[in-house]
Tab-separated table of C-alpha atoms in Angstrom:
chain	number	residue	atom	x	y	z
L	1	UNK	CA	48.266	118.520	117.289
L	2	UNK	CA	46.601	120.109	120.681
L	3	UNK	CA	49.475	120.106	122.842
L	4	UNK	CA	47.233	120.861	126.004
L	5	UNK	CA	45.288	117.188	125.393
L	6	UNK	CA	48.748	115.562	124.537
L	7	UNK	CA	50.927	117.126	127.202
L	8	UNK	CA	50.010	114.342	130.332
L	9	UNK	CA	51.097	111.450	127.824
L	10	UNK	CA	54.526	113.356	126.444
L	11	UNK	CA	55.335	113.948	129.824
L	12	UNK	CA	54.875	110.058	130.523
L	13	UNK	CA	57.032	109.086	127.595
L	14	UNK	CA	60.254	111.625	128.677
L	15	UNK	CA	59.504	109.825	132.236
L	16	UNK	CA	59.701	106.467	131.435
L	17	UNK	CA	62.875	106.765	128.926
L	18	UNK	CA	64.695	108.833	131.000
L	19	UNK	CA	64.030	106.571	133.795
L	20	UNK	CA	65.208	103.868	131.770
L	21	UNK	CA	68.116	105.363	130.167
L	22	UNK	CA	69.413	106.742	133.402
L	23	UNK	CA	68.988	102.640	134.941
L	24	UNK	CA	71.468	101.131	132.675
L	25	UNK	CA	73.504	104.599	133.489
L	26	UNK	CA	75.573	103.133	136.357
L	27	UNK	CA	75.635	99.814	135.289
L	28	UNK	CA	76.581	99.434	131.301
L	29	UNK	CA	80.209	99.692	132.606
L	30	UNK	CA	79.899	96.973	134.910
L	31	UNK	CA	77.278	94.760	132.369
L	32	UNK	CA	80.219	95.147	129.424
L	33	UNK	CA	82.850	94.037	131.415
L	34	UNK	CA	81.617	90.746	132.834
L	35	UNK	CA	83.104	89.894	129.299
L	36	UNK	CA	86.257	90.659	129.227
L	37	UNK	CA	86.183	93.526	126.924
L	38	UNK	CA	89.021	95.486	127.138
L	39	UNK	CA	89.174	98.802	128.867
L	40	UNK	CA	90.242	100.061	124.714
L	41	UNK	CA	86.895	98.200	123.528
L	42	UNK	CA	84.902	98.964	126.365
L	43	UNK	CA	85.766	103.356	125.634
L	44	UNK	CA	84.875	102.986	122.192
L	45	UNK	CA	81.466	101.795	123.134
L	46	UNK	CA	81.207	104.587	125.820
L	47	UNK	CA	81.981	107.664	122.688
L	48	UNK	CA	79.945	105.704	119.885
L	49	UNK	CA	76.712	106.816	122.008
L	50	UNK	CA	78.313	109.919	121.877
L	51	UNK	CA	79.048	109.229	118.248
L	52	UNK	CA	75.659	108.997	117.695
L	53	UNK	CA	74.191	111.786	119.439
L	54	UNK	CA	76.381	114.128	117.255
L	55	UNK	CA	75.377	112.245	113.698
L	56	UNK	CA	71.217	111.739	115.577
L	57	UNK	CA	69.605	115.508	115.794
L	58	UNK	CA	69.232	116.142	111.837
L	59	UNK	CA	68.718	113.117	110.121
L	60	UNK	CA	65.968	112.969	113.460
L	61	UNK	CA	64.248	116.638	112.161
L	62	UNK	CA	63.858	115.402	108.815
L	63	UNK	CA	61.759	112.349	110.349
L	64	UNK	CA	59.794	115.093	112.462
L	65	UNK	CA	59.173	116.944	108.912
L	66	UNK	CA	58.135	114.499	107.077
L	67	UNK	CA	55.559	111.919	109.527
L	68	UNK	CA	54.888	114.670	112.203
L	69	UNK	CA	55.149	113.717	115.662
L	70	UNK	CA	53.597	111.897	116.768
L	71	UNK	CA	54.353	108.769	114.007
L	72	UNK	CA	58.220	110.066	114.598
L	73	UNK	CA	57.838	109.577	118.824
L	74	UNK	CA	57.017	105.899	118.757
L	75	UNK	CA	59.456	105.822	115.366
L	76	UNK	CA	62.425	106.405	118.054
L	77	UNK	CA	61.070	104.985	120.733
L	78	UNK	CA	60.759	101.548	119.290
L	79	UNK	CA	64.663	101.814	118.598
L	80	UNK	CA	65.260	102.316	121.908
L	81	UNK	CA	63.372	99.578	122.906
L	82	UNK	CA	65.215	97.353	120.436
L	83	UNK	CA	68.773	98.967	122.012
L	84	UNK	CA	67.454	97.690	125.361
L	85	UNK	CA	66.542	94.665	124.265
L	86	UNK	CA	69.266	93.612	122.446
L	87	UNK	CA	71.899	94.732	124.866
L	88	UNK	CA	70.601	91.906	127.266
L	89	UNK	CA	71.180	89.305	124.590
L	90	UNK	CA	74.202	89.638	123.520
L	91	UNK	CA	77.539	88.868	124.247
L	92	UNK	CA	79.592	90.481	121.501
L	93	UNK	CA	81.590	93.588	121.299
L	94	UNK	CA	80.859	95.037	117.928
L	95	UNK	CA	77.105	94.324	118.508
L	96	UNK	CA	77.644	95.836	121.668
L	97	UNK	CA	78.787	99.284	119.410
L	98	UNK	CA	76.286	99.118	117.071
L	99	UNK	CA	73.907	100.021	119.713
L	100	UNK	CA	75.617	101.882	121.314
L	101	UNK	CA	75.158	104.083	118.552
L	102	UNK	CA	71.645	103.227	117.275
L	103	UNK	CA	71.499	104.396	121.026
L	104	UNK	CA	72.366	107.602	120.778
L	105	UNK	CA	70.974	108.588	117.996
L	106	UNK	CA	67.636	107.385	118.537
L	107	UNK	CA	68.119	108.734	122.250
L	108	UNK	CA	68.824	112.576	120.448
L	109	UNK	CA	65.607	111.878	118.011
L	110	UNK	CA	63.549	111.583	120.728
L	111	UNK	CA	65.379	115.125	122.822
L	112	UNK	CA	64.457	116.935	119.043
L	113	UNK	CA	60.753	115.421	118.814
L	114	UNK	CA	59.604	116.948	122.151
L	115	UNK	CA	61.177	119.635	121.791
L	116	UNK	CA	60.342	120.419	118.432
L	117	UNK	CA	56.301	119.452	119.629
L	118	UNK	CA	56.369	121.795	122.091
L	119	UNK	CA	58.050	125.055	120.112
L	120	UNK	CA	55.129	123.739	117.595
L	121	UNK	CA	52.113	123.863	119.712
L	122	UNK	CA	52.491	125.648	122.182
L	123	UNK	CA	53.050	129.582	121.820
L	124	UNK	CA	55.031	132.792	123.216
L	125	UNK	CA	52.778	132.683	126.618
L	126	UNK	CA	52.861	129.526	127.250
L	127	UNK	CA	56.473	127.704	125.990
L	128	UNK	CA	58.267	127.618	128.575
L	129	UNK	CA	55.587	126.157	131.518
L	130	UNK	CA	54.994	123.730	128.670
L	131	UNK	CA	59.564	122.736	128.858
L	132	UNK	CA	59.083	123.396	131.949
L	133	UNK	CA	56.677	119.575	132.463
L	134	UNK	CA	59.233	117.781	130.015
L	135	UNK	CA	62.616	118.592	132.534
L	136	UNK	CA	60.294	118.284	135.573
L	137	UNK	CA	58.955	114.946	134.187
L	138	UNK	CA	62.888	113.681	133.068
L	139	UNK	CA	63.910	114.899	136.952
L	140	UNK	CA	61.601	112.613	137.788
L	141	UNK	CA	62.830	109.681	135.660
L	142	UNK	CA	66.431	111.013	136.861
L	143	UNK	CA	65.326	110.124	140.673
L	144	UNK	CA	63.568	106.906	140.130
L	145	UNK	CA	66.215	104.969	137.344
L	146	UNK	CA	68.847	104.977	139.719
L	147	UNK	CA	67.499	103.379	142.461
L	148	UNK	CA	65.250	100.628	140.582
L	149	UNK	CA	68.048	100.114	139.054
L	150	UNK	CA	71.041	99.855	141.514
L	151	UNK	CA	68.373	97.364	143.940
L	152	UNK	CA	67.751	95.392	140.716
L	153	UNK	CA	71.215	94.550	141.013
L	154	UNK	CA	71.596	93.557	144.320
L	155	UNK	CA	69.405	90.490	143.844
L	156	UNK	CA	69.005	89.528	139.773
L	157	UNK	CA	71.738	89.755	137.066
L	158	UNK	CA	72.636	92.872	135.230
L	159	UNK	CA	71.307	92.022	132.311
L	160	UNK	CA	67.423	91.671	133.900
L	161	UNK	CA	67.289	96.220	134.548
L	162	UNK	CA	67.731	96.280	130.448
L	163	UNK	CA	64.767	93.626	130.044
L	164	UNK	CA	63.503	95.949	132.107
L	165	UNK	CA	64.000	99.149	130.137
L	166	UNK	CA	62.860	97.028	127.164
L	167	UNK	CA	60.107	96.936	129.034
L	168	UNK	CA	59.687	100.719	129.637
L	169	UNK	CA	60.437	101.981	125.872
L	170	UNK	CA	57.242	99.630	124.829
L	171	UNK	CA	54.769	101.219	127.387
L	172	UNK	CA	55.702	104.260	126.282
L	173	UNK	CA	55.467	103.284	122.449
L	174	UNK	CA	51.983	103.023	123.912
L	175	UNK	CA	52.265	105.808	125.316
L	176	UNK	CA	53.212	108.295	122.111
L	177	UNK	CA	50.223	105.262	120.387
L	178	UNK	CA	47.150	107.296	122.638
L	179	UNK	CA	49.204	110.927	121.277
L	180	UNK	CA	46.166	112.594	119.023
L	181	UNK	CA	47.298	115.068	116.045
L	182	UNK	CA	44.937	117.204	114.137
L	183	UNK	CA	43.971	115.085	111.241
L	184	UNK	CA	42.120	112.861	113.209
L	185	UNK	CA	40.632	115.595	115.354
L	186	UNK	CA	39.318	116.506	112.206
L	187	UNK	CA	38.397	113.047	111.253
L	188	UNK	CA	36.855	113.465	113.979
L	189	UNK	CA	34.741	115.917	112.834
L	190	UNK	CA	33.879	114.615	109.809
L	191	UNK	CA	32.089	111.852	111.822
L	192	UNK	CA	30.117	113.334	113.306
L	193	UNK	CA	31.110	115.675	116.202
L	194	UNK	CA	29.995	118.768	117.574
L	195	UNK	CA	31.473	122.249	115.750
L	196	UNK	CA	31.966	122.676	119.552
L	197	UNK	CA	34.652	119.398	119.836
L	198	UNK	CA	36.709	120.436	116.441
L	199	UNK	CA	37.241	123.442	118.197
L	200	UNK	CA	38.961	121.385	121.686
L	201	UNK	CA	41.130	119.107	118.967
L	202	UNK	CA	42.043	122.688	117.012
L	203	UNK	CA	42.392	125.410	118.554
L	204	UNK	CA	43.670	127.359	115.723
L	205	UNK	CA	40.226	127.141	114.007
L	206	UNK	CA	38.540	130.173	114.032
L	207	UNK	CA	34.720	130.641	114.642
L	208	UNK	CA	33.185	133.740	112.202
L	209	UNK	CA	29.869	134.760	111.502
L	210	UNK	CA	30.323	136.389	108.099
L	211	UNK	CA	26.917	137.738	105.862
L	212	UNK	CA	24.981	135.839	103.649
L	213	UNK	CA	22.979	138.710	102.122
L	214	UNK	CA	21.120	142.015	102.865
L	215	UNK	CA	18.405	140.060	105.183
L	216	UNK	CA	21.337	139.799	107.633
L	217	UNK	CA	20.983	136.336	108.447
L	218	UNK	CA	24.395	134.949	108.704
L	219	UNK	CA	26.033	131.317	109.224
L	220	UNK	CA	29.009	130.083	111.481
L	221	UNK	CA	31.690	128.208	110.061
L	222	UNK	CA	35.411	127.499	110.740
L	223	UNK	CA	38.092	128.330	108.805
L	224	UNK	CA	38.895	125.281	107.395
L	225	UNK	CA	35.125	125.968	105.249
L	226	UNK	CA	35.749	128.256	103.048
L	227	UNK	CA	31.828	131.164	103.669
L	228	UNK	CA	30.063	131.599	100.752
L	229	UNK	CA	30.433	134.796	98.738
L	230	UNK	CA	28.236	137.609	98.432
L	231	UNK	CA	27.858	141.193	96.892
L	232	UNK	CA	28.641	142.287	100.702
L	233	UNK	CA	31.443	139.355	101.912
L	234	UNK	CA	33.094	140.438	98.422
L	235	UNK	CA	33.591	143.858	98.378
L	236	UNK	CA	34.153	143.910	102.422
L	237	UNK	CA	37.550	141.245	101.472
L	238	UNK	CA	37.823	144.359	98.863
L	239	UNK	CA	39.125	146.439	100.751
L	240	UNK	CA	40.722	144.245	103.353
L	241	UNK	CA	42.733	143.407	100.782
L	242	UNK	CA	43.667	146.949	99.459
L	243	UNK	CA	45.165	147.350	103.633
L	244	UNK	CA	46.488	144.341	103.607
L	245	UNK	CA	48.533	145.334	100.223
L	246	UNK	CA	49.121	149.002	101.596
L	247	UNK	CA	50.572	147.640	105.491
L	248	UNK	CA	52.780	145.276	103.279
L	249	UNK	CA	54.519	147.623	101.201
L	250	UNK	CA	55.429	149.787	103.726
L	251	UNK	CA	56.510	147.142	105.985
L	252	UNK	CA	58.556	145.518	102.972
L	253	UNK	CA	61.820	146.681	104.005
L	254	UNK	CA	61.425	145.148	107.469
L	255	UNK	CA	60.920	141.890	105.853
L	256	UNK	CA	64.070	141.167	104.678
L	257	UNK	CA	64.747	140.560	109.035
L	258	UNK	CA	65.505	137.937	110.494
L	259	UNK	CA	62.616	139.248	112.424
L	260	UNK	CA	61.218	141.777	114.588
L	261	UNK	CA	62.995	141.685	118.059
L	262	UNK	CA	65.610	140.207	116.849
L	263	UNK	CA	69.123	142.062	115.454
L	264	UNK	CA	70.565	139.132	114.296
L	265	UNK	CA	70.405	137.570	110.941
L	266	UNK	CA	68.912	133.563	110.782
L	267	UNK	CA	73.029	131.807	110.757
L	268	UNK	CA	74.025	134.612	113.990
L	269	UNK	CA	70.955	132.467	115.273
L	270	UNK	CA	72.668	128.931	114.788
L	271	UNK	CA	75.463	129.972	115.479
L	272	UNK	CA	74.991	131.635	118.871
L	273	UNK	CA	72.141	128.899	120.184
L	274	UNK	CA	74.199	125.867	118.554
L	275	UNK	CA	77.430	127.972	120.177
L	276	UNK	CA	75.614	128.315	124.040
L	277	UNK	CA	74.647	124.566	124.198
L	278	UNK	CA	77.036	122.990	123.357
L	279	UNK	CA	78.678	124.709	125.518
L	280	UNK	CA	76.532	124.118	128.297
L	281	UNK	CA	76.942	120.083	127.120
L	282	UNK	CA	80.352	120.609	127.608
L	283	UNK	CA	80.503	121.076	130.840
L	284	UNK	CA	77.397	118.728	131.889
L	285	UNK	CA	79.458	116.375	130.437
L	286	UNK	CA	82.639	116.229	132.118
L	287	UNK	CA	80.285	116.983	135.379
L	288	UNK	CA	79.157	113.433	134.942
L	289	UNK	CA	82.250	111.704	133.893
L	290	UNK	CA	84.276	113.432	136.507
L	291	UNK	CA	82.178	113.905	139.839
L	292	UNK	CA	81.611	110.260	140.793
L	293	UNK	CA	85.975	110.036	140.302
L	294	UNK	CA	86.296	114.040	142.770
L	295	UNK	CA	84.054	112.769	145.262
L	296	UNK	CA	86.209	109.434	145.475
L	297	UNK	CA	89.346	110.441	145.260
L	298	UNK	CA	89.473	114.789	146.151
L	299	UNK	CA	86.766	114.283	148.607
L	300	UNK	CA	87.005	110.392	149.792
L	301	UNK	CA	82.471	109.860	149.400
L	302	UNK	CA	81.479	106.139	149.566
L	303	UNK	CA	79.567	105.171	146.088
L	304	UNK	CA	75.961	106.472	148.624
L	305	UNK	CA	77.167	109.225	149.353
L	306	UNK	CA	77.754	110.330	145.637
L	307	UNK	CA	74.936	108.583	143.424
L	308	UNK	CA	72.487	110.894	146.722
L	309	UNK	CA	74.288	114.254	145.631
L	310	UNK	CA	72.827	112.835	141.739
L	311	UNK	CA	69.666	112.015	143.081
L	312	UNK	CA	68.637	115.506	144.948
L	313	UNK	CA	70.115	117.072	141.937
L	314	UNK	CA	67.464	115.374	140.029
L	315	UNK	CA	64.938	115.837	142.987
L	316	UNK	CA	65.158	119.889	142.420
L	317	UNK	CA	65.156	119.060	138.687
L	318	UNK	CA	61.961	118.168	139.031
L	319	UNK	CA	59.737	120.206	141.477
L	320	UNK	CA	61.877	123.610	140.233
L	321	UNK	CA	61.027	122.718	136.142
L	322	UNK	CA	57.429	123.628	136.176
L	323	UNK	CA	57.657	126.989	137.961
L	324	UNK	CA	60.518	128.508	136.526
L	325	UNK	CA	58.816	127.981	133.305
L	326	UNK	CA	55.858	129.604	134.455
L	327	UNK	CA	58.361	132.115	135.837
L	328	UNK	CA	60.153	132.293	131.942
L	329	UNK	CA	56.356	133.100	130.687
L	330	UNK	CA	55.817	136.017	132.889
L	331	UNK	CA	58.870	137.062	132.684
L	332	UNK	CA	59.265	137.031	128.710
L	333	UNK	CA	63.140	137.739	129.397
L	334	UNK	CA	64.374	133.887	128.696
L	335	UNK	CA	67.941	134.069	127.985
L	336	UNK	CA	67.756	136.152	131.267
L	337	UNK	CA	66.987	133.042	133.139
L	338	UNK	CA	69.042	130.761	130.827
L	339	UNK	CA	72.118	132.921	132.023
L	340	UNK	CA	70.795	132.752	135.512
L	341	UNK	CA	70.425	129.066	135.595
L	342	UNK	CA	73.873	128.170	134.264
L	343	UNK	CA	75.386	130.590	137.214
L	344	UNK	CA	73.535	129.144	139.566
L	345	UNK	CA	74.953	125.699	137.806
L	346	UNK	CA	78.268	127.543	138.379
L	347	UNK	CA	77.756	127.748	142.009
L	348	UNK	CA	76.731	123.942	142.339
L	349	UNK	CA	80.554	124.149	141.321
L	350	UNK	CA	82.159	126.720	143.121
L	351	UNK	CA	80.578	124.702	146.210
L	352	UNK	CA	81.947	121.240	146.114
L	353	UNK	CA	85.496	122.203	144.876
L	354	UNK	CA	85.081	124.446	148.620
L	355	UNK	CA	84.269	122.386	151.138
L	356	UNK	CA	83.544	117.853	151.622
L	357	UNK	CA	80.790	118.205	153.677
L	358	UNK	CA	77.659	116.642	152.507
L	359	UNK	CA	75.769	119.109	153.532
L	360	UNK	CA	77.169	121.831	151.887
L	361	UNK	CA	77.525	119.733	148.145
L	362	UNK	CA	74.052	118.250	148.880
L	363	UNK	CA	73.087	122.148	149.098
L	364	UNK	CA	74.859	122.838	145.852
L	365	UNK	CA	73.564	120.474	144.011
L	366	UNK	CA	70.221	121.658	144.957
L	367	UNK	CA	70.693	125.020	143.880
L	368	UNK	CA	72.447	122.994	140.461
L	369	UNK	CA	69.741	121.731	140.121
L	370	UNK	CA	67.603	124.607	140.025
L	371	UNK	CA	69.679	125.796	137.224
L	372	UNK	CA	69.610	122.914	135.089
L	373	UNK	CA	65.253	123.688	135.183
L	374	UNK	CA	65.982	127.277	134.246
L	375	UNK	CA	68.342	126.612	130.888
L	376	UNK	CA	66.448	123.579	129.935
L	377	UNK	CA	62.899	125.422	130.411
L	378	UNK	CA	64.210	128.838	129.047
L	379	UNK	CA	66.477	127.955	126.136
L	380	UNK	CA	64.639	125.281	124.001
L	381	UNK	CA	61.130	127.961	124.806
L	382	UNK	CA	63.409	130.841	123.356
L	383	UNK	CA	64.334	129.400	119.941
L	384	UNK	CA	60.335	128.432	119.721
L	385	UNK	CA	59.458	131.373	119.944
L	386	UNK	CA	62.502	133.149	117.658
L	387	UNK	CA	62.648	130.424	114.910
L	388	UNK	CA	59.706	129.919	112.379
L	389	UNK	CA	57.701	127.364	111.981
L	390	UNK	CA	59.542	125.851	108.649
L	391	UNK	CA	62.162	125.554	110.326
L	392	UNK	CA	62.436	125.131	113.677
L	393	UNK	CA	62.334	121.703	114.050
L	394	UNK	CA	65.545	121.587	111.561
L	395	UNK	CA	67.568	124.140	114.120
L	396	UNK	CA	66.589	121.992	116.976
L	397	UNK	CA	68.484	119.138	114.992
L	398	UNK	CA	71.603	121.158	113.838
L	399	UNK	CA	71.701	122.520	117.689
L	400	UNK	CA	71.408	119.291	119.352
L	401	UNK	CA	73.421	117.203	117.612
L	402	UNK	CA	76.612	120.206	117.278
L	403	UNK	CA	76.265	120.654	121.207
L	404	UNK	CA	76.921	116.329	121.551
L	405	UNK	CA	80.015	116.860	120.350
L	406	UNK	CA	81.037	119.148	123.245
L	407	UNK	CA	80.394	115.389	125.378
L	408	UNK	CA	83.244	113.736	122.800
L	409	UNK	CA	85.628	116.357	122.887
L	410	UNK	CA	85.228	118.632	126.851
L	411	UNK	CA	85.936	114.983	128.768
L	412	UNK	CA	88.962	114.123	126.424
L	413	UNK	CA	90.351	117.510	127.605
L	414	UNK	CA	89.354	116.935	130.660
L	415	UNK	CA	91.181	113.422	130.664
L	416	UNK	CA	94.116	115.703	129.597
L	417	UNK	CA	94.485	118.393	132.351
L	418	UNK	CA	93.714	115.873	134.893
L	419	UNK	CA	97.225	114.200	133.228
L	420	UNK	CA	98.967	116.786	133.617
L	421	UNK	CA	97.266	118.537	136.599
L	422	UNK	CA	94.365	116.643	138.806
L	423	UNK	CA	91.401	116.617	138.894
L	424	UNK	CA	90.023	119.951	140.521
L	425	UNK	CA	92.189	121.638	137.598
L	426	UNK	CA	89.348	119.608	135.627
L	427	UNK	CA	86.840	121.581	137.607
L	428	UNK	CA	88.098	124.526	137.276
L	429	UNK	CA	87.936	123.757	133.631
L	430	UNK	CA	84.367	123.474	133.938
L	431	UNK	CA	83.486	126.625	135.464
L	432	UNK	CA	85.371	128.296	132.056
L	433	UNK	CA	82.464	126.244	130.437
L	434	UNK	CA	80.160	127.496	132.615
L	435	UNK	CA	81.592	130.990	132.255
L	436	UNK	CA	81.823	131.500	128.748
L	437	UNK	CA	77.997	130.475	127.501
L	438	UNK	CA	77.047	132.701	130.455
L	439	UNK	CA	78.934	135.169	127.663
L	440	UNK	CA	77.673	134.471	124.870
L	441	UNK	CA	74.307	134.290	126.526
L	442	UNK	CA	74.845	137.762	127.401
L	443	UNK	CA	75.788	139.280	123.801
L	444	UNK	CA	72.880	137.351	121.997
L	445	UNK	CA	70.273	139.282	124.786
L	446	UNK	CA	72.285	142.486	123.827
L	447	UNK	CA	70.781	142.205	120.447
L	448	UNK	CA	67.510	141.396	120.682
L	449	UNK	CA	67.085	144.380	123.559
L	450	UNK	CA	69.308	146.167	121.242
L	451	UNK	CA	66.285	145.712	118.277
L	452	UNK	CA	63.568	145.767	120.488
L	453	UNK	CA	64.201	149.372	121.038
């Protein structure tokens, strides 16, 4: 898949899906409360979303490998549309729970498919930038979603935003249908397109010039069409093959390692990446769950001021992500940028633990938004750089699913801390998670640097 041609459509898909998710995020508790559900039942329905996110990563990776990126995207978006429309039309707790579970599956599936497309279609020189564009489009959705749903909730029933999100998902499906795959590009070539058109669609095809005979005449061809044999080319091929075999025999011991730039085995890489993302998502879940409570009870903020803090963070991510992605490509040390991102998120937490001043907290949110962009852009780009093509989507699926376990466990641990201590201790726990993620990344980075030397 030509990522350059499809990137605007991918950005549109991520913007619409993220905007839809953040449209219902503040309204969903209020919406299901209207049906008189108990607090315990509401808690179960909330938890089922994260259960779906835990279960969704590995199946999504399998679907991506089986169907390809385009069909997998369409499937995930249709599933999201069904869930959103179902929320608006249902009133039974069991149906809410089932739809919430499916929403989690589709949400994680969408993340896995999009990041796998970037990983497979990008290169070491541009994965950071492309991931930055994706993060930026998601940040735009984070900014607009709550604003739109908040305005709609003031003038319309709470079911209306869910119907609008359904429309957004269907619009994203249309965008996904417009993506062009490599197979479509080759079909265009067979239908009469020129060679240059084919290369625009499939840049991996290489133009070669091969001598047909001793007269010096030659023909252009691509990797899809083998050259005509000739005595000269056969001799050249034999010589090249001998050289290749000699080179491979000299490098045989190196082939047992997981890669030329890493001192980590494949299993160590998977455990390391999974641990880092588990800790990051755990910290993020604690922040999302308890910041509003901290702002209301400790800082004595009103709901509008709290919502504005999230908006500031989203705007920061929107603006910073492409630049950070470009910096990640140019710098090359992606793990260093991941560590910097987590450090900036830690500064965000320290700021609102230290003061209740609106201005300073918003500055902290601005810094934290940049940190989130640093982490997400560089983390998935780093995986794309170091995991082979045949297993990349599977690895991303496992990492995303394992990380979502942290989204379930960490808020429960934070709830226990709040019961035995205070809300302040919840965010001390948050800082411990961030520090642990930085330590794990530093350990992994030292192994990479050691192997390079």
